[in-house]
Short mmCIF file of C-alpha atoms in Angstrom, two decimals:
data_model
loop_
_atom_site.label_atom_id
_atom_site.label_comp_id
_atom_site.label_asym_id
_atom_site.label_seq_id
_atom_site.Cartn_x
_atom_site.Cartn_y
_atom_site.Cartn_z
CA ARG P 1 85.21 116.44 133.78
CA LYS P 2 86.01 114.70 130.52
CA GLU P 3 89.38 115.05 129.03
CA VAL P 4 87.78 116.11 125.56
CA GLU P 5 84.59 118.00 125.67
CA GLN P 6 82.12 118.72 122.66
CA ASP P 7 78.67 120.29 122.34
CA PRO P 8 76.57 117.27 121.44
CA GLY P 9 73.95 119.20 119.36
CA PRO P 10 72.34 118.22 117.39
CA PHE P 11 72.81 120.73 114.73
CA ASN P 12 69.82 120.97 112.34
CA VAL P 13 70.86 123.29 109.50
CA PRO P 14 69.72 123.95 105.96
CA GLU P 15 71.64 123.14 102.81
CA GLY P 16 74.12 125.92 102.21
CA ALA P 17 74.36 127.03 105.82
CA THR P 18 77.77 127.53 107.59
CA VAL P 19 77.95 125.57 110.88
CA ALA P 20 80.72 125.64 113.73
CA PHE P 21 81.78 122.88 116.08
CA ASN P 22 83.95 123.59 119.30
CA CYS P 23 85.79 121.22 121.32
CA THR P 24 87.86 122.09 124.45
CA TYR P 25 90.53 119.68 126.17
CA SER P 26 92.07 119.69 129.20
CA ASN P 27 95.43 118.11 129.09
CA SER P 28 97.82 120.88 128.41
CA ALA P 29 100.62 118.51 127.19
CA SER P 30 98.49 117.30 124.26
CA GLN P 31 100.30 117.49 121.09
CA SER P 32 98.23 116.79 118.19
CA PHE P 33 94.78 117.43 117.18
CA PHE P 34 92.27 115.77 114.58
CA TRP P 35 88.71 115.93 113.46
CA TYR P 36 86.99 112.71 112.56
CA ARG P 37 83.86 111.99 110.92
CA GLN P 38 81.68 109.11 111.76
CA ASP P 39 78.56 107.87 109.67
CA CYS P 40 75.65 106.03 111.48
CA ARG P 41 76.99 102.43 112.39
CA LYS P 42 80.35 103.05 110.82
CA GLU P 43 83.80 103.38 111.87
CA PRO P 44 85.37 106.89 112.56
CA LYS P 45 87.31 108.17 109.68
CA LEU P 46 89.78 111.08 109.41
CA LEU P 47 88.30 114.41 108.22
CA MET P 48 91.58 116.46 108.67
CA SER P 49 94.24 117.15 111.10
CA VAL P 50 94.44 120.55 112.71
CA TYR P 51 97.59 122.67 112.77
CA SER P 52 98.58 125.51 115.16
CA SER P 53 98.09 128.10 112.27
CA GLY P 54 94.86 126.68 111.15
CA ASN P 55 94.21 125.04 108.13
CA GLU P 56 91.54 124.62 105.33
CA ASP P 57 90.42 121.60 103.20
CA GLY P 58 87.61 122.65 100.61
CA ARG P 59 84.75 123.73 102.74
CA PHE P 60 86.33 122.70 105.96
CA THR P 61 88.48 124.97 108.16
CA ALA P 62 90.07 123.89 111.41
CA GLN P 63 91.43 126.27 114.09
CA LEU P 64 93.69 125.54 117.33
CA ASN P 65 93.97 127.74 120.40
CA ARG P 66 96.49 126.10 122.49
CA ALA P 67 96.27 129.06 124.98
CA SER P 68 92.65 128.39 125.39
CA GLN P 69 92.85 124.87 124.81
CA TYR P 70 90.06 124.87 122.23
CA ILE P 71 89.80 123.45 118.79
CA SER P 72 86.97 124.34 116.07
CA LEU P 73 85.69 123.13 112.95
CA LEU P 74 83.68 125.22 110.34
CA ILE P 75 81.78 123.92 107.75
CA ARG P 76 80.76 126.20 104.79
CA ASP P 77 78.32 125.69 102.26
CA SER P 78 76.79 122.37 104.11
CA LYS P 79 75.73 119.73 101.85
CA LEU P 80 73.16 116.91 102.60
CA SER P 81 76.35 114.50 102.54
CA ASP P 82 78.05 116.32 105.44
CA SER P 83 75.02 114.92 107.80
CA ALA P 84 77.36 112.62 110.35
CA THR P 85 78.71 112.93 113.85
CA TYR P 86 81.91 114.99 114.02
CA LEU P 87 84.61 113.87 116.62
CA CYS P 88 87.19 115.98 118.11
CA VAL P 89 90.40 113.80 118.81
CA VAL P 90 93.48 115.08 120.92
CA ASN P 91 96.77 113.18 121.11
CA THR P 92 99.23 113.27 123.93
CA ASN P 93 103.02 113.08 123.05
CA ALA P 94 102.97 109.33 124.06
CA GLY P 95 100.64 108.76 121.17
CA LYS P 96 97.40 108.07 123.02
CA SER P 97 94.42 109.34 121.06
CA THR P 98 91.44 110.51 123.43
CA PHE P 99 88.10 111.35 121.59
CA GLY P 100 85.22 113.56 122.39
CA ASP P 101 81.49 112.12 122.52
CA GLY P 102 81.04 113.88 119.00
CA THR P 103 78.68 116.68 117.66
CA THR P 104 75.87 115.55 115.38
CA LEU P 105 75.25 117.63 112.48
CA THR P 106 72.08 116.98 110.09
CA VAL P 107 71.73 119.07 107.03
CA LYS P 108 68.27 119.47 105.64
CA PRO P 109 67.15 120.32 102.18
CA ASP S 1 96.86 95.90 102.16
CA THR S 2 93.28 97.08 102.19
CA GLY S 3 93.36 98.52 105.88
CA VAL S 4 92.28 97.40 109.39
CA SER S 5 90.79 94.10 109.82
CA GLN S 6 88.61 93.11 112.47
CA ASN S 7 87.02 89.61 113.18
CA PRO S 8 84.17 88.67 113.60
CA ARG S 9 81.90 91.69 112.83
CA HIS S 10 79.28 90.67 114.85
CA LYS S 11 79.56 88.55 118.22
CA ILE S 12 76.27 87.49 120.23
CA THR S 13 77.05 85.46 123.62
CA LYS S 14 75.36 84.72 126.87
CA ARG S 15 76.31 86.38 129.86
CA GLY S 16 79.37 84.61 131.62
CA GLN S 17 80.92 83.33 128.32
CA ASN S 18 84.17 84.36 127.38
CA VAL S 19 84.83 86.18 123.68
CA THR S 20 88.00 86.93 121.88
CA PHE S 21 88.08 89.29 119.10
CA ARG S 22 90.90 89.77 116.66
CA CYS S 23 92.39 92.83 114.89
CA ASP S 24 95.00 92.86 111.97
CA PRO S 25 96.33 96.30 111.64
CA ILE S 26 97.77 98.17 108.49
CA SER S 27 101.17 96.09 108.04
CA GLU S 28 103.55 99.12 108.35
CA HIS S 29 101.77 100.54 111.28
CA ASN S 30 103.53 99.95 114.59
CA ARG S 31 100.88 100.94 117.03
CA LEU S 32 97.72 99.47 117.47
CA TYR S 33 94.67 100.65 119.47
CA TRP S 34 91.52 99.24 121.15
CA TYR S 35 88.36 101.19 121.76
CA ARG S 36 84.90 100.60 123.07
CA GLN S 37 81.88 102.60 121.66
CA THR S 38 78.36 102.73 122.95
CA LEU S 39 75.34 104.75 121.44
CA GLY S 40 75.79 108.49 121.65
CA GLN S 41 79.40 108.34 123.00
CA GLY S 42 82.72 108.74 121.40
CA PRO S 43 85.30 106.04 121.12
CA GLU S 44 86.51 105.21 124.83
CA PHE S 45 90.07 104.28 125.00
CA LEU S 46 90.78 100.73 126.20
CA THR S 47 94.60 100.06 125.61
CA TYR S 48 97.31 100.46 123.17
CA PHE S 49 100.41 98.68 121.91
CA GLN S 50 103.63 99.85 120.45
CA ASN S 51 104.98 96.81 118.46
CA GLU S 52 104.39 94.08 120.92
CA ALA S 53 104.48 96.18 124.07
CA GLN S 54 101.38 97.26 125.85
CA LEU S 55 102.06 100.76 126.66
CA GLU S 56 99.00 101.72 128.47
CA LYS S 57 95.60 100.19 129.66
CA SER S 58 92.68 102.22 130.85
CA ARG S 59 92.08 102.24 134.64
CA LEU S 60 88.25 101.76 133.67
CA LEU S 61 88.94 98.57 132.29
CA SER S 62 88.30 95.61 134.72
CA ASP S 63 90.69 92.47 134.91
CA ARG S 64 87.99 90.62 132.80
CA PHE S 65 89.65 92.36 130.05
CA SER S 66 93.02 91.52 128.47
CA ALA S 67 94.82 92.39 125.20
CA GLU S 68 97.69 91.01 123.47
CA ARG S 69 99.88 91.63 120.56
CA PRO S 70 102.33 88.98 120.51
CA LYS S 71 104.43 89.22 117.72
CA GLY S 72 103.84 92.87 117.09
CA SER S 73 101.39 92.23 114.19
CA PHE S 74 97.93 91.44 114.84
CA SER S 75 96.16 91.70 118.27
CA THR S 76 93.55 90.08 120.33
CA LEU S 77 90.99 91.47 122.86
CA GLU S 78 89.34 88.87 125.38
CA ILE S 79 86.67 89.54 127.59
CA GLN S 80 85.98 87.00 130.13
CA ARG S 81 82.69 86.19 132.14
CA THR S 82 80.94 88.55 129.88
CA GLU S 83 78.21 90.98 131.45
CA GLN S 84 75.44 92.68 129.51
CA GLY S 85 77.19 96.13 130.09
CA ASP S 86 79.98 94.75 127.95
CA SER S 87 77.73 94.85 124.86
CA ALA S 88 79.17 97.67 122.75
CA MET S 89 81.12 98.15 119.44
CA TYR S 90 84.65 97.30 120.06
CA LEU S 91 87.03 99.01 117.49
CA CYS S 92 90.43 98.51 116.54
CA ALA S 93 92.72 101.09 114.98
CA SER S 94 96.34 101.39 113.81
CA SER S 95 98.94 104.08 113.38
CA TYR S 96 102.48 104.76 112.76
CA SER S 97 104.56 106.57 115.50
CA ARG S 98 107.25 108.65 114.22
CA ALA S 99 109.85 110.85 115.94
CA ASP S 100 108.01 114.09 115.13
CA GLY S 101 104.75 112.62 115.83
CA ASN S 102 102.02 110.14 115.28
CA SER S 103 99.98 109.70 112.33
CA PRO S 104 96.22 109.63 112.44
CA LEU S 105 94.32 106.34 113.50
CA HIS S 106 92.91 104.31 110.92
CA PHE S 107 89.94 102.16 112.19
CA GLY S 108 88.64 98.68 111.46
CA ASN S 109 85.00 98.24 110.94
CA GLY S 110 84.70 97.00 114.56
CA THR S 111 82.96 94.16 116.32
CA ARG S 112 79.73 94.38 117.60
CA LEU S 113 79.36 92.36 120.59
CA THR S 114 75.73 91.86 122.39
CA VAL S 115 75.73 89.97 125.74
CA THR S 116 72.29 88.19 126.33
#
C-alpha cells in the first residue's frame, strides 16, 4: 500500500461545477499537509497548506481529519484554468515530503 | 534570487553512460530534495539534505545513484551506468526547516532524462 493514496480520476466536470478530491495517508506521525497543482509537463506548485481546523482560499477549501488520516480539497465554481493534476503531499516531522500520484481534473466549457 | 534552478533541462544519453544533474536551491533554504517523476505518477522521493548532511536516501534507490551537497548550497545527482528505466523527470526542490515545522517545497523546472 502506498503511503499517500489518491483517486487518480480523471474527473471531467463542466465549468461552474463543484468538485472534491480525497487523499488518505498511512503514517500517523505525519505533521503537515499540502495540496500542490501540476500542469502538464511542468513542475508541481503549491496550491495551499492544509490546517487542522480547515482552511479556505477563494474557491478552494481544504480539510484535514487526523483521526481518519484523510485530507480533502474542494473546488467551487470550477474554471477552465483549474484543469490540472492535484497532488496531495504529506510531511513527516523530519521534513520528508511524500506525494500521492495525483488526481487529474478536466474542466470543460 | 529567482527560485530553484536545475541544469540541464534535457539530457539524452546512451545506456551505460554516466550523467550528472545540478540543482541550485533558493539561497535561504536549508533543505534540498531530489525526486523522480514518470508519466502518470506523483513525484517519487529519492533523497534529501539539510545543509550538507544527507538525511535520508530512498531504499528504492540503487547504488548507481548518488547525490551530494558539498557546501550546503547547490547539489548534484549522479546516475552511473544508466538504464532505460532511469528515463524520467528529475525534480529538485528546496524548503526552509524551522523549529515549528517545515515550509512547503519549491520546485525547479526539472531535468528530463532520456536513456536510449
